[in-house]
Short mmCIF file of C-alpha atoms and ligand atoms in Angstrom, two decimals:
data_model
loop_
_atom_site.label_atom_id
_atom_site.label_comp_id
_atom_site.label_asym_id
_atom_site.label_seq_id
_atom_site.Cartn_x
_atom_site.Cartn_y
_atom_site.Cartn_z
CA MET A 1 124.12 1.64 334.84
CA TYR A 2 121.08 -0.62 335.44
CA ASP A 3 120.88 -4.51 335.68
CA PHE A 4 117.47 -4.38 334.25
CA LEU A 5 115.58 -2.37 331.82
CA VAL A 6 111.99 -3.35 332.18
CA VAL A 7 109.52 -2.16 329.43
CA GLY A 8 105.97 -1.75 330.51
CA ALA A 9 104.70 -0.77 334.08
CA GLY A 10 101.54 -2.99 334.12
CA PHE A 11 101.14 -6.28 336.18
CA ALA A 12 104.07 -7.98 334.36
CA GLY A 13 106.68 -5.14 334.49
CA SER A 14 105.79 -3.89 338.06
CA VAL A 15 105.97 -7.37 339.60
CA LEU A 16 109.22 -8.07 338.12
CA ALA A 17 110.61 -4.62 338.64
CA GLU A 18 109.88 -5.16 342.54
CA ARG A 19 111.18 -8.74 342.65
CA LEU A 20 114.34 -7.79 341.17
CA ALA A 21 114.91 -4.71 343.08
CA ASP A 22 114.17 -6.48 346.37
CA ALA A 23 116.85 -8.83 345.48
CA GLY A 24 119.58 -5.95 345.17
CA LYS A 25 119.13 -5.56 341.20
CA LYS A 26 119.26 -1.92 339.87
CA VAL A 27 115.92 -1.59 337.83
CA LEU A 28 114.99 1.15 335.29
CA ILE A 29 111.14 0.68 334.35
CA VAL A 30 109.74 2.57 331.15
CA ASP A 31 106.40 2.99 329.98
CA LYS A 32 105.10 5.04 327.14
CA ARG A 33 101.87 6.02 328.66
CA ASN A 34 101.74 8.92 331.30
CA HIS A 35 101.03 6.49 334.06
CA ILE A 36 101.90 3.33 335.78
CA GLY A 37 99.48 0.24 336.39
CA GLY A 38 99.07 -0.89 332.47
CA ASN A 39 95.44 -1.68 331.62
CA ALA A 40 94.62 -2.11 335.46
CA TYR A 41 95.28 1.75 335.64
CA ASP A 42 92.45 3.56 337.72
CA PHE A 43 91.95 7.25 338.61
CA TYR A 44 89.36 9.50 340.06
CA ASN A 45 87.25 11.09 337.02
CA GLU A 46 86.30 14.93 337.04
CA HIS A 47 83.21 13.68 338.92
CA GLY A 48 85.20 12.39 341.82
CA ILE A 49 84.30 8.85 340.83
CA LEU A 50 87.03 6.07 340.89
CA VAL A 51 86.91 4.49 337.21
CA HIS A 52 89.23 2.01 335.13
CA LYS A 53 90.43 3.70 332.20
CA TYR A 54 90.89 0.56 330.27
CA GLY A 55 87.76 -1.04 331.21
CA PRO A 56 86.44 -2.81 334.30
CA HIS A 57 89.11 -5.01 336.00
CA ILE A 58 88.03 -7.47 338.60
CA PHE A 59 90.45 -9.29 340.76
CA HIS A 60 89.91 -12.96 341.16
CA THR A 61 92.48 -15.81 341.98
CA ASN A 62 92.80 -19.30 343.17
CA SER A 63 96.41 -18.82 343.82
CA GLU A 64 97.43 -18.32 347.33
CA LYS A 65 100.87 -17.44 346.43
CA VAL A 66 99.77 -14.52 344.05
CA PHE A 67 97.26 -13.11 346.54
CA HIS A 68 99.74 -13.31 349.48
CA TYR A 69 102.33 -11.57 347.21
CA LEU A 70 99.98 -8.97 346.05
CA SER A 71 98.75 -8.33 349.69
CA ARG A 72 102.15 -6.80 350.58
CA PHE A 73 101.15 -3.70 348.65
CA THR A 74 97.59 -3.32 349.41
CA GLU A 75 94.82 -3.99 351.67
CA TRP A 76 91.50 -5.65 350.07
CA ARG A 77 87.77 -5.29 350.00
CA GLN A 78 85.60 -8.44 349.52
CA TYR A 79 83.95 -8.21 346.25
CA GLU A 80 81.86 -10.68 344.25
CA HIS A 81 81.05 -9.71 340.80
CA ARG A 82 77.40 -10.12 339.34
CA VAL A 83 76.59 -9.92 335.68
CA LEU A 84 73.19 -9.95 333.94
CA ALA A 85 72.52 -10.79 330.26
CA SER A 86 69.73 -8.61 328.59
CA VAL A 87 67.85 -11.32 326.21
CA ASP A 88 64.57 -11.17 324.78
CA GLY A 89 63.54 -8.24 327.08
CA GLN A 90 64.64 -10.02 330.41
CA LEU A 91 67.81 -9.51 332.39
CA LEU A 92 69.09 -13.13 333.24
CA PRO A 93 72.21 -14.14 335.12
CA MET A 94 75.39 -14.81 333.21
CA PRO A 95 77.18 -17.30 333.32
CA ILE A 96 74.22 -19.42 332.78
CA ASN A 97 72.70 -20.91 335.96
CA ALA A 98 69.31 -22.75 337.00
CA THR A 99 67.62 -19.10 337.26
CA THR A 100 68.61 -18.20 333.71
CA ILE A 101 67.19 -21.59 332.35
CA ASN A 102 63.99 -21.23 334.36
CA LYS A 103 63.43 -17.76 333.12
CA PHE A 104 64.54 -17.95 329.47
CA PHE A 105 62.52 -21.20 328.85
CA GLY A 106 59.70 -20.10 331.26
CA VAL A 107 60.02 -23.39 333.21
CA ASN A 108 60.34 -24.13 337.17
CA LEU A 109 63.17 -26.83 337.46
CA ASN A 110 65.29 -27.64 340.43
CA HIS A 111 69.00 -28.38 340.29
CA ASP A 112 68.47 -32.12 339.10
CA GLN A 113 65.90 -31.25 336.59
CA VAL A 114 68.04 -28.62 335.06
CA GLU A 115 70.79 -30.98 334.55
CA SER A 116 68.57 -33.56 332.75
CA PHE A 117 66.86 -30.80 330.74
CA LEU A 118 70.18 -29.74 329.35
CA ALA A 119 71.38 -33.29 328.74
CA GLN A 120 68.47 -33.43 326.45
CA ARG A 121 69.50 -30.35 324.59
CA ARG A 122 73.34 -30.89 324.33
CA ASN A 123 74.90 -31.60 321.02
CA SER A 124 77.49 -34.53 321.27
CA PHE A 125 80.77 -34.13 319.31
CA ASP A 126 83.72 -36.85 318.94
CA ARG A 127 86.15 -34.16 319.57
CA ILE A 128 85.61 -30.36 320.48
CA THR A 129 87.76 -28.36 318.26
CA ASN A 130 86.48 -24.88 318.54
CA SER A 131 84.42 -22.56 320.85
CA GLN A 132 80.74 -23.27 319.16
CA GLU A 133 81.34 -26.83 319.92
CA VAL A 134 82.30 -26.10 323.33
CA ILE A 135 78.90 -24.44 324.13
CA LEU A 136 76.82 -26.51 321.92
CA ALA A 137 78.25 -29.60 323.86
CA LYS A 138 77.33 -27.97 327.31
CA VAL A 139 73.93 -26.15 326.53
CA GLY A 140 72.64 -26.93 323.00
CA THR A 141 71.51 -24.54 320.16
CA GLU A 142 68.83 -22.24 321.89
CA LEU A 143 70.95 -20.85 324.53
CA TYR A 144 74.16 -20.91 322.34
CA GLU A 145 72.33 -18.62 319.96
CA LYS A 146 70.98 -16.28 322.40
CA PHE A 147 73.84 -15.72 324.84
CA PHE A 148 76.98 -16.70 322.96
CA ARG A 149 77.13 -16.25 319.17
CA GLY A 150 76.25 -12.59 318.85
CA TYR A 151 78.63 -11.69 321.96
CA THR A 152 81.36 -13.52 320.66
CA LYS A 153 81.04 -11.86 317.10
CA LYS A 154 80.92 -8.61 318.62
CA GLN A 155 83.68 -9.14 320.85
CA TRP A 156 86.18 -10.88 318.52
CA ASP A 157 84.54 -9.94 314.98
CA LEU A 158 84.70 -13.93 314.64
CA TYR A 159 82.28 -16.61 315.18
CA PRO A 160 82.56 -18.86 317.96
CA GLU A 161 83.37 -21.72 315.56
CA GLN A 162 86.58 -19.65 314.47
CA LEU A 163 88.07 -19.26 317.78
CA ASP A 164 90.07 -21.80 320.00
CA ALA A 165 88.00 -23.96 322.23
CA SER A 166 89.82 -22.26 325.11
CA VAL A 167 87.88 -18.89 324.74
CA CYS A 168 84.64 -20.21 325.50
CA ALA A 169 85.77 -22.71 327.82
CA ARG A 170 86.53 -20.28 330.46
CA ILE A 171 82.76 -19.55 330.69
CA PRO A 172 80.96 -22.27 333.08
CA ILE A 173 77.49 -23.28 332.92
CA ARG A 174 75.94 -23.99 336.34
CA THR A 175 72.87 -26.09 337.27
CA ASN A 176 72.60 -24.44 340.64
CA ALA A 177 71.22 -20.96 341.09
CA ASP A 178 75.18 -19.48 342.17
CA ASP A 179 74.77 -16.04 340.48
CA ARG A 180 78.35 -15.15 341.08
CA TYR A 181 80.51 -14.33 337.83
CA PHE A 182 83.59 -16.03 339.43
CA THR A 183 84.05 -18.98 341.76
CA ASP A 184 87.55 -18.45 342.80
CA ILE A 185 88.75 -18.67 346.33
CA TYR A 186 89.97 -15.23 346.38
CA GLN A 187 87.62 -12.36 345.02
CA VAL A 188 88.68 -9.00 346.11
CA MET A 189 89.50 -5.34 345.03
CA PRO A 190 92.40 -3.47 346.04
CA ALA A 191 91.06 -1.29 348.73
CA GLN A 192 92.55 2.23 347.55
CA GLY A 193 92.44 1.11 343.89
CA TYR A 194 94.89 -0.50 341.45
CA THR A 195 96.96 2.46 341.06
CA LYS A 196 97.57 2.94 344.74
CA MET A 197 98.93 -0.82 344.57
CA PHE A 198 101.36 -0.11 341.92
CA GLU A 199 102.73 2.88 343.55
CA ARG A 200 103.71 0.83 346.38
CA MET A 201 105.31 -1.79 344.47
CA LEU A 202 107.44 0.50 342.48
CA ASN A 203 108.31 2.82 345.51
CA HIS A 204 111.83 1.23 345.96
CA PRO A 205 115.36 2.85 346.23
CA ASN A 206 116.49 0.48 343.60
CA ILE A 207 113.63 1.36 340.97
CA SER A 208 113.44 4.21 338.70
CA VAL A 209 110.39 5.04 336.77
CA LEU A 210 110.25 6.83 333.47
CA LEU A 211 106.96 7.57 331.99
CA GLN A 212 105.90 8.77 328.62
CA THR A 213 108.82 6.98 327.43
CA ASP A 214 108.91 4.51 324.53
CA TYR A 215 111.75 2.20 325.30
CA LYS A 216 112.98 2.27 321.54
CA LYS A 217 113.80 5.92 321.92
CA ILE A 218 116.05 5.44 324.89
CA GLN A 219 117.53 2.08 324.49
CA GLU A 220 120.75 3.38 322.86
CA GLU A 221 121.19 6.12 325.86
CA VAL A 222 120.48 3.84 328.70
CA ARG A 223 123.24 1.23 329.84
CA PHE A 224 121.57 -1.90 331.06
CA ASN A 225 122.59 -5.68 331.41
CA GLU A 226 119.20 -7.25 330.89
CA LEU A 227 115.92 -6.35 329.17
CA ILE A 228 112.45 -7.57 330.35
CA TYR A 229 110.00 -6.75 327.67
CA THR A 230 106.37 -6.71 328.42
CA GLY A 231 104.99 -4.88 325.13
CA PRO A 232 103.68 -6.68 321.82
CA ILE A 233 106.24 -9.20 320.95
CA ASP A 234 105.70 -8.77 317.10
CA GLU A 235 106.38 -4.75 317.82
CA TYR A 236 109.85 -5.81 319.72
CA PHE A 237 110.98 -7.61 316.54
CA ASP A 238 109.79 -5.05 314.15
CA TYR A 239 107.08 -7.24 312.93
CA VAL A 240 109.71 -9.21 310.80
CA ARG A 241 107.48 -12.43 311.03
CA GLY A 242 104.38 -10.31 310.27
CA PRO A 243 101.94 -8.29 312.64
CA LEU A 244 100.11 -10.49 315.24
CA PRO A 245 96.52 -9.69 315.47
CA TYR A 246 94.85 -8.08 318.39
CA ARG A 247 91.52 -6.92 319.29
CA SER A 248 90.82 -3.46 320.92
CA LEU A 249 88.01 -1.52 322.55
CA ARG A 250 86.64 1.96 322.46
CA PHE A 251 85.65 2.74 325.93
CA ASP A 252 82.53 5.52 326.20
CA PHE A 253 82.06 6.61 329.87
CA GLU A 254 79.06 8.35 330.91
CA THR A 255 78.35 10.15 334.35
CA HIS A 256 74.75 9.97 335.53
CA GLU A 257 72.81 12.15 338.00
CA VAL A 258 71.72 9.14 340.00
CA SER A 259 73.36 7.23 342.83
CA THR A 260 72.88 3.65 341.00
CA TYR A 261 72.19 3.23 337.44
CA GLN A 262 71.72 -0.54 336.79
CA PRO A 263 70.96 -3.32 339.04
CA VAL A 264 74.49 -5.17 339.05
CA ALA A 265 77.91 -4.28 338.05
CA THR A 266 77.74 -5.51 334.57
CA ILE A 267 74.92 -5.92 332.00
CA ASN A 268 75.86 -7.98 328.65
CA TYR A 269 74.35 -7.28 325.54
CA PRO A 270 74.85 -10.11 323.35
CA ASN A 271 72.27 -9.23 320.43
CA SER A 272 71.60 -5.59 320.63
CA TYR A 273 73.69 -2.46 320.30
CA ASP A 274 77.34 -1.96 319.32
CA PHE A 275 78.79 -2.23 322.70
CA THR A 276 79.10 -5.77 324.31
CA ARG A 277 78.42 -4.54 327.90
CA VAL A 278 77.86 -1.79 330.44
CA THR A 279 79.73 -1.84 333.87
CA GLU A 280 79.01 0.68 336.73
CA PHE A 281 81.92 1.18 338.57
CA LYS A 282 80.69 2.08 342.27
CA TYR A 283 79.95 -1.94 342.45
CA LEU A 284 83.20 -2.53 342.02
CA THR A 285 84.95 -0.11 343.99
CA GLY A 286 82.56 0.22 346.90
CA GLN A 287 82.46 3.98 346.51
CA THR A 288 79.53 6.05 347.79
CA HIS A 289 78.83 9.06 345.68
CA ALA A 290 75.53 10.88 344.69
CA ARG A 291 76.52 10.47 340.99
CA THR A 292 77.49 6.99 339.13
CA THR A 293 80.02 6.39 336.44
CA ILE A 294 79.42 3.62 333.79
CA VAL A 295 81.29 2.36 330.80
CA LYS A 296 80.22 0.84 327.65
CA GLU A 297 82.76 -1.36 325.86
CA PHE A 298 82.65 -1.12 321.74
CA PRO A 299 84.99 -3.78 320.29
CA THR A 300 87.27 -2.53 317.38
CA ALA A 301 89.88 -3.70 314.95
CA ASN A 302 92.10 -0.49 315.54
CA GLY A 303 93.61 1.00 318.86
CA ASP A 304 95.66 -0.18 321.61
CA PRO A 305 96.18 -3.82 321.17
CA TYR A 306 94.08 -5.51 324.44
CA TYR A 307 93.30 -8.90 323.45
CA PRO A 308 95.82 -11.43 321.66
CA ILE A 309 93.13 -13.07 319.23
CA PRO A 310 93.06 -16.88 320.26
CA THR A 311 92.82 -18.87 316.90
CA PRO A 312 94.97 -21.94 315.76
CA GLU A 313 96.69 -19.57 312.86
CA ASN A 314 97.59 -16.84 315.60
CA ALA A 315 99.05 -19.34 317.62
CA GLU A 316 100.99 -20.62 314.84
CA ALA A 317 102.20 -16.98 313.99
CA TYR A 318 103.23 -16.48 317.76
CA GLU A 319 105.37 -19.55 317.46
CA ARG A 320 107.45 -17.90 314.84
CA TYR A 321 108.18 -15.13 317.14
CA LYS A 322 109.01 -17.70 319.92
CA ALA A 323 111.84 -19.23 317.58
CA GLU A 324 113.31 -15.55 317.67
CA ILE A 325 113.36 -15.32 321.42
CA GLY A 326 115.79 -18.37 321.85
CA LYS A 327 118.56 -16.16 320.07
CA TYR A 328 118.57 -13.53 322.77
CA ASP A 329 119.96 -14.65 326.26
CA ALA A 330 119.67 -11.09 327.72
CA VAL A 331 115.93 -10.56 326.54
CA HIS A 332 112.99 -11.65 328.53
CA PHE A 333 109.49 -11.48 327.40
CA ALA A 334 106.50 -11.55 330.01
CA GLY A 335 102.94 -10.37 330.20
CA ARG A 336 99.60 -10.70 328.03
CA LEU A 337 101.31 -9.05 324.90
CA GLY A 338 104.97 -10.23 325.51
CA THR A 339 104.08 -13.61 325.38
CA TYR A 340 100.63 -13.28 323.44
CA ARG A 341 98.31 -14.96 325.85
CA TYR A 342 95.00 -14.34 327.00
CA TYR A 343 95.93 -14.01 330.49
CA ASN A 344 94.00 -12.64 333.62
CA MET A 345 95.88 -10.32 335.97
CA ASP A 346 96.45 -13.13 338.29
CA GLN A 347 97.99 -15.51 335.72
CA VAL A 348 100.16 -12.42 334.65
CA VAL A 349 101.60 -12.16 338.04
CA ALA A 350 102.03 -15.99 338.58
CA GLN A 351 103.85 -15.85 335.15
CA SER A 352 106.15 -13.04 336.47
CA LEU A 353 107.03 -14.63 339.74
CA THR A 354 107.86 -17.78 337.82
CA LEU A 355 110.04 -15.72 335.67
CA PHE A 356 111.79 -14.03 338.55
CA ASN A 357 112.76 -17.36 340.04
CA ASN A 358 114.11 -18.57 336.69
CA LEU A 359 116.17 -15.58 336.42
CA MET A 360 117.53 -15.87 340.19
CA SER A 361 118.24 -19.72 339.92
CA ARG A 362 120.56 -19.09 336.73
P1 LIG B 1 99.70 -4.34 330.29
O1 LIG B 1 98.88 -3.79 331.42
O2 LIG B 1 99.03 -3.94 328.85
O3 LIG B 1 100.97 -3.48 330.48
C1 LIG B 1 101.89 -3.43 329.51
C2 LIG B 1 102.44 -2.07 329.35
O4 LIG B 1 103.63 -1.87 328.46
C3 LIG B 1 101.42 -1.04 328.87
O5 LIG B 1 101.32 0.08 330.03
C4 LIG B 1 102.24 -0.17 327.53
O6 LIG B 1 101.87 1.13 327.64
C5 LIG B 1 103.74 -0.64 328.13
N1 LIG B 1 104.41 -0.53 326.57
C6 LIG B 1 104.54 -1.30 325.54
N2 LIG B 1 105.13 -1.15 324.67
C7 LIG B 1 105.88 -0.08 325.13
C8 LIG B 1 107.15 0.55 324.64
N3 LIG B 1 107.63 0.29 323.38
N4 LIG B 1 107.81 1.40 325.33
C9 LIG B 1 107.43 1.70 326.75
N5 LIG B 1 106.36 1.18 327.14
C10 LIG B 1 105.47 0.09 326.58
N6 LIG B 1 92.03 -9.44 333.82
C11 LIG B 1 91.73 -9.78 335.22
O7 LIG B 1 91.94 -10.74 335.90
N7 LIG B 1 90.06 -9.41 335.50
C12 LIG B 1 89.77 -8.66 334.81
O8 LIG B 1 88.22 -8.27 335.17
C13 LIG B 1 90.04 -8.06 333.50
N8 LIG B 1 89.42 -7.32 332.73
C14 LIG B 1 89.76 -6.75 331.62
C15 LIG B 1 89.09 -5.90 330.97
C16 LIG B 1 89.73 -5.40 329.53
C17 LIG B 1 88.80 -4.49 328.86
C18 LIG B 1 91.13 -5.66 329.15
C19 LIG B 1 91.54 -5.21 328.08
C20 LIG B 1 91.94 -6.61 330.09
C21 LIG B 1 91.17 -7.05 331.22
N9 LIG B 1 91.91 -7.93 332.04
C22 LIG B 1 91.32 -8.47 333.21
C23 LIG B 1 93.32 -8.45 331.54
C24 LIG B 1 94.46 -7.62 332.36
O9 LIG B 1 94.34 -6.38 331.84
C25 LIG B 1 95.91 -8.10 331.96
O10 LIG B 1 95.83 -9.38 332.34
C26 LIG B 1 96.94 -7.42 332.51
O11 LIG B 1 96.66 -5.94 332.70
C27 LIG B 1 98.20 -7.60 331.68
O12 LIG B 1 99.20 -7.15 332.43
P2 LIG B 1 100.46 -6.62 331.42
O13 LIG B 1 101.46 -6.34 332.40
O14 LIG B 1 100.71 -8.07 330.68
O15 LIG B 1 100.09 -5.80 330.32
#
């Protein structure tokens, strides 16, 4: 008899399982995959290189609470991510900064001059309603066309004007020369990898782990009081309110007989090829090895659900499922798929810690 059955052993499920076990609850956590860690799962490939099975995962947060909580289960290595975009035969910093603007337009402007240069190019809107307007209002047409339009179309199979403003609002534009991809206070990677961190989280006498198990197949056999569900919410309700759209990816891994493949961790290809970006794992992990493994990401409509697609229509469709949730006191939804939110790892951890507090204060 378990107090909680937790579905999904990614960040959402593992944080909740760990917190509940620590509070004395008996927890069974199940995942249909053959490993823990969800989409953050990493492993050593056949060449001995640490890779992320579901695409590159870079940890960054401004939340001291999230950082300190996870620090119980891992040591960290400092890591600042850097990205270049391949545009018109040049490799230019992303997010767009003063270097990008100088090289792209063939000028030599300082910080203040970049500011007024952009001010002349910006489009103005009374009200920003979508991702296209977000970018046009920040940088104007030329940069929008070369750096954002094609990338967004490949990534989402939607043009920026079809996507919520929140999607492109995540991407900063800088007038200085800061070429870091993130500016969060904590920019770190788990020193022994994500999977090791998950192993430590779930290594608790009150937690049982069951892999390669779809919870629907065992829910009649297992006795439990409450359910925490971190899979796709529409699947939980057998799609009664219609399927929620997700975007998926195909990952092509390549190992090369060189110690370094490209000049930075990630290169974006906004206007060429079918893949969006190429990432070289050794930058992220700090591993030293004579060979190197890269991954190319090909966005697709079919496959594992990775990204909830943030459009106004889909937000409405999710609201229809949310109305269902209220009917069940003993079922709690968490995580990227359980709450249909385009959340980063740290946001999922914060959301799970909040849910745990709510459960304990009932
Ligand atoms: P998941 O990790 O998806 O875990 C859900 C688990 O539930 C899965 O393991 C699934 O198998 C299991 N499950 C589903 N249904 C069932 C069922 N019926 N029975 C049993 N098990 C089930 N975030 C960052 O902060 N930084 C990044 O750099 C970053 N990069 C990313 C790159 C890619 C390509 C992707 C796709 C995401 C990235 N993210 C990144 C986001 C990050 O992956 C998520 O925030 C995080 O993994 C979400 O955790 P979760 O527990 O909600 O979901």
